[in-house]
Short mmCIF file of C-alpha atoms in Angstrom, two decimals:
data_model
loop_
_atom_site.label_atom_id
_atom_site.label_comp_id
_atom_site.label_asym_id
_atom_site.label_seq_id
_atom_site.Cartn_x
_atom_site.Cartn_y
_atom_site.Cartn_z
CA MET F 1 -29.97 12.37 11.90
CA ASN F 2 -27.57 9.71 13.23
CA THR F 3 -28.70 7.14 10.65
CA GLU F 4 -28.37 9.61 7.78
CA PHE F 5 -24.95 10.74 9.01
CA PHE F 6 -23.48 7.24 9.15
CA CYS F 7 -25.01 6.35 5.77
CA ALA F 8 -23.35 9.43 4.28
CA VAL F 9 -20.04 8.48 5.92
CA LEU F 10 -20.21 4.99 4.40
CA LEU F 11 -21.02 6.40 0.97
CA CYS F 12 -18.07 8.81 1.00
CA LEU F 13 -15.60 6.24 2.31
CA ILE F 14 -16.62 3.05 0.49
CA VAL F 15 -18.16 3.96 -2.89
CA PRO F 16 -15.02 5.61 -4.40
CA ILE F 17 -13.02 2.46 -3.56
CA LEU F 18 -15.74 0.24 -5.09
CA ILE F 19 -15.74 2.37 -8.26
CA GLY F 20 -12.01 1.82 -8.60
CA LYS F 21 -12.21 -1.94 -8.03
CA CYS F 22 -15.34 -2.60 -10.12
CA PHE F 23 -14.03 -0.74 -13.17
CA GLY F 24 -10.42 -1.79 -12.65
CA ILE F 25 -9.09 1.76 -12.53
CA GLN F 26 -7.75 1.85 -8.98
CA ARG F 27 -4.21 1.33 -10.30
CA LEU F 28 -4.53 4.00 -12.98
CA PHE F 29 -5.85 6.79 -10.79
CA PRO F 30 -5.15 7.79 -7.18
CA ILE F 31 -7.96 7.43 -4.66
CA VAL F 32 -8.26 11.23 -4.52
CA PHE F 33 -9.35 11.24 -8.17
CA LEU F 34 -11.96 8.54 -7.49
CA GLN F 35 -13.35 10.54 -4.57
CA LEU F 36 -13.62 13.64 -6.76
CA LEU F 37 -15.25 11.52 -9.48
CA PHE F 38 -17.82 10.16 -7.02
CA GLY F 39 -18.66 13.69 -5.89
CA LEU F 40 -19.02 14.77 -9.51
CA LEU F 41 -21.31 11.81 -10.23
CA LEU F 42 -23.44 12.71 -7.22
CA ASN F 43 -23.84 16.21 -8.59
CA THR F 44 -24.43 15.43 -12.27
CA THR F 45 -26.39 12.16 -12.35
CA GLY F 46 -29.20 13.12 -10.01
CA LEU F 47 -28.04 10.56 -7.44
CA SER F 48 -27.79 13.28 -4.79
CA ILE F 49 -31.44 14.20 -5.39
CA TRP F 50 -32.44 10.54 -5.05
CA LEU F 51 -30.49 10.33 -1.78
CA GLN F 52 -32.16 13.54 -0.63
CA THR F 53 -35.59 11.96 -1.03
CA HIS F 54 -34.40 9.15 1.27
CA GLY F 55 -33.24 11.55 4.00
CA ILE F 56 -29.54 11.79 3.06
CA ASP F 57 -29.15 15.43 2.02
CA LEU F 58 -25.63 15.94 0.64
CA LEU F 59 -26.56 19.21 -1.04
CA GLN F 60 -27.16 21.44 1.95
CA GLY F 61 -28.15 21.47 5.61
CA PRO F 62 -26.54 20.20 8.84
CA LEU F 63 -25.32 16.93 7.29
CA VAL F 64 -23.15 18.77 4.76
CA THR F 65 -21.88 21.07 7.52
CA SER F 66 -20.84 18.07 9.63
CA LEU F 67 -19.10 16.27 6.77
CA ASN F 68 -17.42 19.47 5.63
CA GLY F 69 -16.11 20.03 9.16
CA LEU F 70 -14.64 16.52 9.26
CA GLY F 71 -12.99 17.10 5.89
CA TRP F 72 -11.39 20.38 6.95
CA LEU F 73 -10.23 18.79 10.23
CA GLY F 74 -8.46 16.05 8.31
CA LEU F 75 -6.98 18.62 5.97
CA SER F 76 -5.72 20.69 8.91
CA LEU F 77 -3.92 17.67 10.37
CA LEU F 78 -2.37 16.82 7.00
CA ILE F 79 -1.26 20.41 6.40
CA ALA F 80 0.22 20.58 9.91
CA LEU F 81 2.20 17.40 9.23
CA THR F 82 3.39 18.93 5.96
CA GLY F 83 4.53 22.01 7.86
CA ALA F 84 6.38 19.78 10.32
CA GLU F 85 8.52 18.49 7.45
CA SER F 86 9.59 22.03 6.48
CA SER F 87 13.20 21.91 7.60
CA PRO F 88 16.32 22.97 5.67
CA LEU F 89 18.24 20.39 3.68
CA ASN F 90 21.68 19.64 5.09
CA ASP F 91 22.30 16.36 3.26
CA THR F 92 24.18 17.84 0.33
CA GLN F 93 26.43 20.76 -0.39
CA LYS F 94 24.24 21.57 -3.39
CA ALA F 95 21.13 22.04 -1.25
CA TRP F 96 21.25 25.83 -1.62
CA ARG F 97 20.02 25.51 -5.20
CA PHE F 98 16.42 24.92 -4.14
CA ILE F 99 16.12 28.50 -2.82
CA PRO F 100 16.57 30.40 -6.14
CA ILE F 101 14.74 27.66 -8.04
CA SER F 102 11.71 27.96 -5.76
CA ILE F 103 11.74 31.76 -5.66
CA VAL F 104 11.97 32.17 -9.43
CA GLY F 105 9.77 29.17 -10.25
CA PHE F 106 6.97 30.32 -7.98
CA GLY F 107 7.45 34.07 -8.44
CA ALA F 108 7.67 34.08 -12.23
CA THR F 109 4.71 31.73 -12.62
CA CYS F 110 2.64 33.76 -10.15
CA ALA F 111 3.50 37.05 -11.89
CA LEU F 112 2.77 35.78 -15.40
CA GLY F 113 -0.32 33.98 -14.15
CA SER F 114 -1.57 37.19 -12.52
CA LEU F 115 -1.19 39.05 -15.84
CA PHE F 116 -3.08 36.21 -17.51
CA GLY F 117 -5.78 36.40 -14.81
CA TYR F 118 -6.07 40.16 -15.29
CA GLN F 119 -6.69 39.69 -19.01
CA LEU F 120 -9.23 36.95 -18.26
CA ALA F 121 -11.14 39.28 -15.94
CA LEU F 122 -11.15 42.09 -18.51
CA HIS F 123 -12.47 39.90 -21.33
CA TYR F 124 -14.67 37.55 -19.27
CA PRO F 125 -15.95 39.43 -16.19
CA GLN F 126 -18.36 36.57 -15.43
CA LEU F 127 -15.35 34.62 -14.13
CA LEU F 128 -14.99 36.97 -11.15
CA GLY F 129 -16.41 35.81 -7.84
CA SER F 130 -19.17 37.46 -5.85
CA LYS F 131 -16.75 40.01 -4.34
CA GLN F 132 -15.98 41.38 -7.85
CA GLN F 133 -12.38 42.18 -6.88
CA LEU F 134 -10.31 42.44 -10.06
CA PHE F 135 -6.89 42.67 -8.38
CA ALA F 136 -7.62 39.81 -5.97
CA PHE F 137 -8.92 37.68 -8.86
CA ALA F 138 -5.75 38.27 -10.90
CA LEU F 139 -3.56 37.32 -7.93
CA ALA F 140 -5.75 34.26 -7.29
CA ILE F 141 -5.20 32.99 -10.84
CA GLY F 142 -1.46 33.61 -10.53
CA LEU F 143 -1.38 31.71 -7.24
CA SER F 144 -3.42 28.82 -8.64
CA LEU F 145 -0.99 28.34 -11.52
CA SER F 146 2.05 28.38 -9.20
CA VAL F 147 1.13 25.70 -6.66
CA THR F 148 3.09 22.46 -6.24
CA ALA F 149 1.60 19.62 -4.18
CA LEU F 150 4.15 18.08 -1.83
CA PRO F 151 2.26 14.83 -0.92
CA ILE F 152 1.80 13.73 -4.54
CA LEU F 153 5.31 14.85 -5.46
CA CYS F 154 6.74 12.66 -2.69
CA ALA F 155 4.70 9.70 -3.98
CA VAL F 156 6.07 10.18 -7.52
CA LEU F 157 9.63 10.38 -6.17
CA ARG F 158 9.17 7.18 -4.14
CA GLU F 159 7.71 5.28 -7.11
CA ASN F 160 10.71 6.21 -9.27
CA SER F 161 13.39 5.75 -6.55
CA LEU F 162 14.36 9.42 -6.71
CA THR F 163 13.77 10.37 -3.07
CA ASP F 164 17.45 10.22 -2.04
CA THR F 165 18.87 11.67 -5.27
CA LEU F 166 19.92 15.29 -5.78
CA ILE F 167 16.89 15.91 -8.01
CA GLY F 168 14.56 14.34 -5.46
CA LYS F 169 15.94 16.43 -2.60
CA LEU F 170 15.81 19.62 -4.66
CA ALA F 171 12.22 18.89 -5.75
CA THR F 172 11.09 18.16 -2.18
CA ASN F 173 12.61 21.33 -0.76
CA CYS F 174 11.35 23.46 -3.65
CA ALA F 175 7.85 22.13 -2.98
CA LEU F 176 8.18 22.87 0.75
CA LEU F 177 9.27 26.44 0.02
CA ASP F 178 6.49 26.77 -2.58
CA ASP F 179 4.02 25.81 0.15
CA LEU F 180 5.28 28.71 2.26
CA TRP F 181 4.97 31.19 -0.63
CA MET F 182 1.49 29.86 -1.39
CA TRP F 183 0.20 30.43 2.15
CA LEU F 184 1.73 33.91 2.35
CA VAL F 185 0.25 34.98 -1.00
CA LEU F 186 -3.09 33.39 -0.11
CA ALA F 187 -3.10 35.26 3.19
CA ALA F 188 -2.42 38.51 1.33
CA ILE F 189 -5.27 37.84 -1.13
CA LEU F 190 -7.74 37.05 1.65
CA SER F 191 -6.74 40.20 3.51
CA LEU F 192 -7.84 42.22 0.47
CA VAL F 193 -11.39 40.89 0.40
CA THR F 194 -12.40 39.51 3.81
CA ASN F 195 -11.51 42.38 6.11
CA THR F 196 -12.83 45.85 6.73
CA ARG F 197 -9.46 46.72 8.28
CA GLN F 198 -6.65 48.22 6.24
CA PRO F 199 -4.36 45.61 4.64
CA THR F 200 -1.39 47.16 6.46
CA ILE F 201 -3.05 46.32 9.80
CA ILE F 202 -3.54 42.72 8.66
CA VAL F 203 0.11 42.52 7.63
CA LEU F 204 1.11 43.86 11.06
CA TYR F 205 -1.05 41.25 12.81
CA LEU F 206 0.41 38.56 10.56
CA LEU F 207 4.00 39.58 11.36
CA ILE F 208 3.25 39.58 15.10
CA TYR F 209 1.59 36.17 14.80
CA LEU F 210 4.53 34.70 12.84
CA GLY F 211 6.98 36.18 15.35
CA VAL F 212 5.13 34.62 18.29
CA MET F 213 4.78 31.22 16.60
CA LEU F 214 8.25 30.87 15.08
CA LEU F 215 10.51 32.96 17.30
CA MET F 216 8.91 32.38 20.71
CA LEU F 217 6.71 29.28 20.73
CA ARG F 218 8.91 27.08 18.53
CA PRO F 219 12.06 27.29 20.72
CA LEU F 220 9.96 26.94 23.88
CA LEU F 221 8.31 23.77 22.59
CA ARG F 222 11.66 22.36 21.47
CA LYS F 223 13.17 22.91 24.93
CA TYR F 224 10.07 21.46 26.59
CA PHE F 225 10.24 18.21 24.64
CA GLU F 226 14.03 17.94 24.94
CA HIS F 227 13.86 18.13 28.75
CA ARG F 228 10.89 15.78 29.00
CA LEU F 229 12.25 12.69 27.32
CA LEU F 230 9.77 10.43 29.10
CA ILE F 231 6.68 12.34 28.01
CA SER F 232 4.00 9.95 26.81
CA PRO F 233 2.99 9.96 23.11
CA GLY F 234 -0.55 10.83 24.14
CA ASP F 235 0.53 13.97 25.98
CA GLY F 236 2.71 15.10 23.07
CA LEU F 237 -0.15 14.55 20.65
CA LEU F 238 -2.54 16.51 22.89
CA ILE F 239 -0.11 19.45 22.93
CA ALA F 240 0.22 19.26 19.13
CA ILE F 241 -3.56 19.26 18.56
CA THR F 242 -3.98 22.16 21.01
CA VAL F 243 -1.34 24.26 19.24
CA ILE F 244 -2.89 23.49 15.84
CA CYS F 245 -6.39 24.49 16.97
CA LEU F 246 -5.25 27.70 18.71
CA SER F 247 -3.15 28.68 15.71
CA ALA F 248 -6.06 28.00 13.34
CA ILE F 249 -8.38 30.10 15.52
CA ALA F 250 -5.85 32.96 15.54
CA THR F 251 -5.50 33.12 11.75
CA ASP F 252 -9.25 32.76 11.30
CA LEU F 253 -9.87 35.71 13.65
CA MET F 254 -7.37 37.75 11.62
CA GLY F 255 -9.54 37.17 8.58
CA LEU F 256 -7.14 34.67 7.06
CA HIS F 257 -7.95 30.99 6.65
CA ALA F 258 -7.66 28.51 9.50
CA ILE F 259 -5.63 26.17 7.27
CA PHE F 260 -2.84 28.75 7.19
CA GLY F 261 -2.73 28.59 10.99
CA ALA F 262 -2.53 24.79 10.86
CA TYR F 263 0.46 24.97 8.51
CA ILE F 264 2.35 27.48 10.70
CA ALA F 265 1.55 25.36 13.76
CA GLY F 266 3.13 22.38 12.01
CA VAL F 267 6.26 24.44 11.33
CA ALA F 268 6.41 25.56 14.98
CA LEU F 269 5.92 22.10 16.48
CA PRO F 270 9.04 19.95 17.02
CA ARG F 271 8.91 16.45 15.59
CA GLN F 272 8.99 14.99 19.12
CA ALA F 273 5.46 16.32 19.62
CA TRP F 274 4.12 13.74 17.18
CA GLY F 275 6.26 10.94 18.58
CA THR F 276 5.50 7.54 17.11
CA LYS F 277 1.94 8.61 16.29
CA ARG F 278 2.83 10.63 13.18
CA ASN F 279 2.12 7.88 10.63
CA ASP F 280 -1.03 6.85 12.51
CA ILE F 281 -2.37 10.41 12.34
CA LEU F 282 -1.43 10.64 8.66
CA HIS F 283 -3.25 7.42 7.80
CA PHE F 284 -6.25 8.35 9.93
CA SER F 285 -6.57 11.70 8.16
CA GLN F 286 -6.13 10.24 4.68
CA LEU F 287 -8.44 7.26 5.13
CA LEU F 288 -11.20 8.57 7.39
CA LEU F 289 -11.35 12.38 7.14
CA LEU F 290 -9.99 13.64 3.81
CA PRO F 291 -12.49 11.64 1.68
CA PHE F 292 -15.25 14.00 2.86
CA PHE F 293 -13.26 17.02 1.63
CA PHE F 294 -12.69 15.52 -1.82
CA VAL F 295 -16.22 14.16 -2.29
CA LEU F 296 -17.76 17.52 -1.36
CA THR F 297 -15.24 19.28 -3.63
CA GLY F 298 -16.30 16.98 -6.46
CA MET F 299 -19.93 17.88 -5.82
CA ARG F 300 -19.06 21.55 -6.34
CA LEU F 301 -17.57 20.94 -9.76
CA GLN F 302 -19.65 21.88 -12.75
CA ILE F 303 -18.23 20.36 -15.92
CA PRO F 304 -20.48 21.17 -18.89
CA ILE F 305 -19.45 18.53 -21.43
CA ALA F 306 -20.88 20.43 -24.42
CA ASP F 307 -19.64 23.89 -23.39
CA VAL F 308 -16.83 24.80 -25.80
CA PHE F 309 -15.82 27.87 -23.76
CA PHE F 310 -15.30 25.78 -20.62
CA TRP F 311 -12.92 23.40 -22.36
CA GLN F 312 -11.10 26.26 -24.05
CA LEU F 313 -10.70 27.89 -20.64
CA THR F 314 -9.49 24.63 -19.06
CA LEU F 315 -6.94 23.91 -21.80
CA THR F 316 -5.71 27.52 -21.77
CA VAL F 317 -5.09 27.67 -18.01
CA THR F 318 -3.47 24.21 -18.18
CA PHE F 319 -1.12 25.31 -20.97
CA VAL F 320 -0.20 28.58 -19.23
CA ALA F 321 0.40 26.84 -15.88
CA THR F 322 2.49 24.04 -17.41
CA ALA F 323 4.57 26.29 -19.66
CA CYS F 324 5.28 28.95 -17.02
CA LYS F 325 6.19 26.49 -14.26
CA PHE F 326 8.25 24.19 -16.46
CA LEU F 327 10.24 26.95 -18.16
CA SER F 328 10.86 29.03 -15.02
CA VAL F 329 12.01 26.04 -12.95
CA THR F 330 14.05 24.44 -15.75
CA LEU F 331 15.89 27.62 -16.74
CA THR F 332 16.65 28.59 -13.14
CA ALA F 333 17.87 25.07 -12.33
CA ARG F 334 20.14 25.19 -15.38
CA LEU F 335 21.57 28.53 -14.25
CA THR F 336 22.38 27.06 -10.82
CA GLY F 337 24.54 24.38 -12.43
CA LEU F 338 22.26 21.43 -13.18
CA LYS F 339 22.50 19.76 -16.59
CA TRP F 340 19.68 20.36 -19.05
CA LEU F 341 18.15 16.90 -18.57
CA GLU F 342 18.30 17.16 -14.78
CA ALA F 343 16.79 20.64 -14.91
CA SER F 344 14.03 19.39 -17.23
CA ILE F 345 13.16 16.53 -14.88
CA LEU F 346 12.96 18.99 -11.99
CA GLY F 347 10.69 21.23 -14.09
CA SER F 348 8.47 18.23 -14.83
CA LEU F 349 8.26 17.23 -11.17
CA MET F 350 7.17 20.70 -10.10
CA GLN F 351 4.01 20.36 -12.23
CA CYS F 352 2.30 18.40 -9.43
CA LYS F 353 -0.70 20.40 -8.22
CA GLY F 354 -3.08 17.87 -6.68
CA LEU F 355 -4.18 18.43 -3.09
CA MET F 356 -2.66 21.88 -2.51
CA GLU F 357 -4.31 23.27 -5.64
CA LEU F 358 -7.71 21.96 -4.56
CA VAL F 359 -7.21 23.46 -1.09
CA ALA F 360 -6.27 26.85 -2.54
CA ILE F 361 -9.14 27.09 -5.02
CA ASN F 362 -11.65 25.92 -2.40
CA ILE F 363 -10.55 28.76 -0.13
CA LEU F 364 -10.62 31.28 -2.99
CA PHE F 365 -14.08 30.12 -4.07
CA GLU F 366 -15.51 30.26 -0.54
CA ALA F 367 -14.08 33.77 -0.16
CA GLY F 368 -15.99 34.93 -3.26
CA ILE F 369 -12.84 35.70 -5.26
CA ILE F 370 -13.35 33.24 -8.14
CA SER F 371 -16.55 32.02 -9.78
CA LEU F 372 -17.77 28.43 -9.94
CA GLN F 373 -16.85 28.22 -13.64
CA ILE F 374 -13.19 29.14 -13.20
CA PHE F 375 -13.12 27.03 -10.01
CA SER F 376 -14.11 23.97 -12.06
CA ALA F 377 -11.60 24.82 -14.80
CA LEU F 378 -8.78 25.19 -12.26
CA ALA F 379 -9.75 21.88 -10.64
CA MET F 380 -9.54 20.18 -14.03
CA MET F 381 -6.18 21.87 -14.62
CA ALA F 382 -4.93 20.50 -11.28
CA LEU F 383 -5.90 16.96 -12.27
CA ILE F 384 -4.42 17.21 -15.79
CA SER F 385 -1.14 18.78 -14.68
CA THR F 386 -0.76 16.18 -11.92
CA PHE F 387 -1.37 13.28 -14.33
CA ILE F 388 1.21 14.53 -16.85
CA THR F 389 3.93 14.91 -14.21
CA ALA F 390 5.02 11.27 -14.07
CA PRO F 391 4.88 10.64 -17.87
CA LEU F 392 6.91 13.79 -18.57
CA MET F 393 9.54 12.72 -16.07
CA ARG F 394 9.66 9.12 -17.30
CA VAL F 395 10.38 10.29 -20.84
CA LEU F 396 13.46 12.17 -19.61
CA LEU F 397 14.69 9.84 -16.84
CA PRO F 398 15.99 6.98 -19.07
CA LYS F 399 18.12 9.47 -21.00
CA ILE F 400 19.98 10.38 -17.80
CA ASN F 401 20.39 6.72 -16.82
CA ASN F 402 21.87 5.92 -20.24
CA ARG F 403 24.55 8.61 -19.90
#
């Protein structure tokens, strides 16, 4: 078992990088895409079956369970660090604009996407997951079309020197607020299908949990770290990991997903808890843990090249997601006082789906809310919408610079 485990670890960590370097595409596509591609190749080329005959079973069994656990651990740390960045913007007097932009951009897209999902379920019932919950499926589609991925968005802003601009700050804070809406809606969807309790009881538990984490634990932790200035980085990190794990256990016991607990733990933890280890933890998660999540996600994808319906479904959900998000964000930004070009750039930036979309659809698929076919279509939509974000923005950005 040890030999097979370490061979699987090497495959997941090294092969995606080799694919990028050998074919010269590492500069065109992010490493996440290459990891998904490797997982897809494992699933479609028969390579996984060949590995299975040599004792490396990446299809099922304890090896997959171990790798999946490592992937979700890395994801929990990354999500907690994302939650730790969720603080209000005080750098500009115009910071208030991100609140209505996020509310309308997420809410309108989610509502229209839910109506679209409802029509999909009526006309194509095979797209429903094993739970056969029509209302939950419709909400799941609406949620999937509304997501914005903060990590990739930040990378795009850095590459184009927009991080410290008004548009960059608005986009970052809109994405942070979108993350909060996503987790709350996802928690509501899961409460509909994964619990025998009444949804009102789950909401009550959730409110109590949020009150304890944000109104009690957060100020206590802040005071603790403020009065212990000489606390070692190791002790602070141990406290952070403990809070993340306990929070994840609490939300999992409520019937919600453990990742939601990791995010709220990140919000509750003061930045002093991470100390100087924050970037080290981020790099460790991205380089050594998250590849397992993306490779195994790629292995789940089923992309029938010759299936016309699949590509029609993929293009349709991509068009609906792009149009709804772009129009709702752009129009709201214009109403708050931004110029049309600035509002359009913000609408383009909010197309990023990436990691957060893959997290959401993985949770929805595992909960039996969506089928494998719509899961694959939504994953393709996430990749397409993420890739068009930068080109859309770069078309508009020179026009602002020339003014």
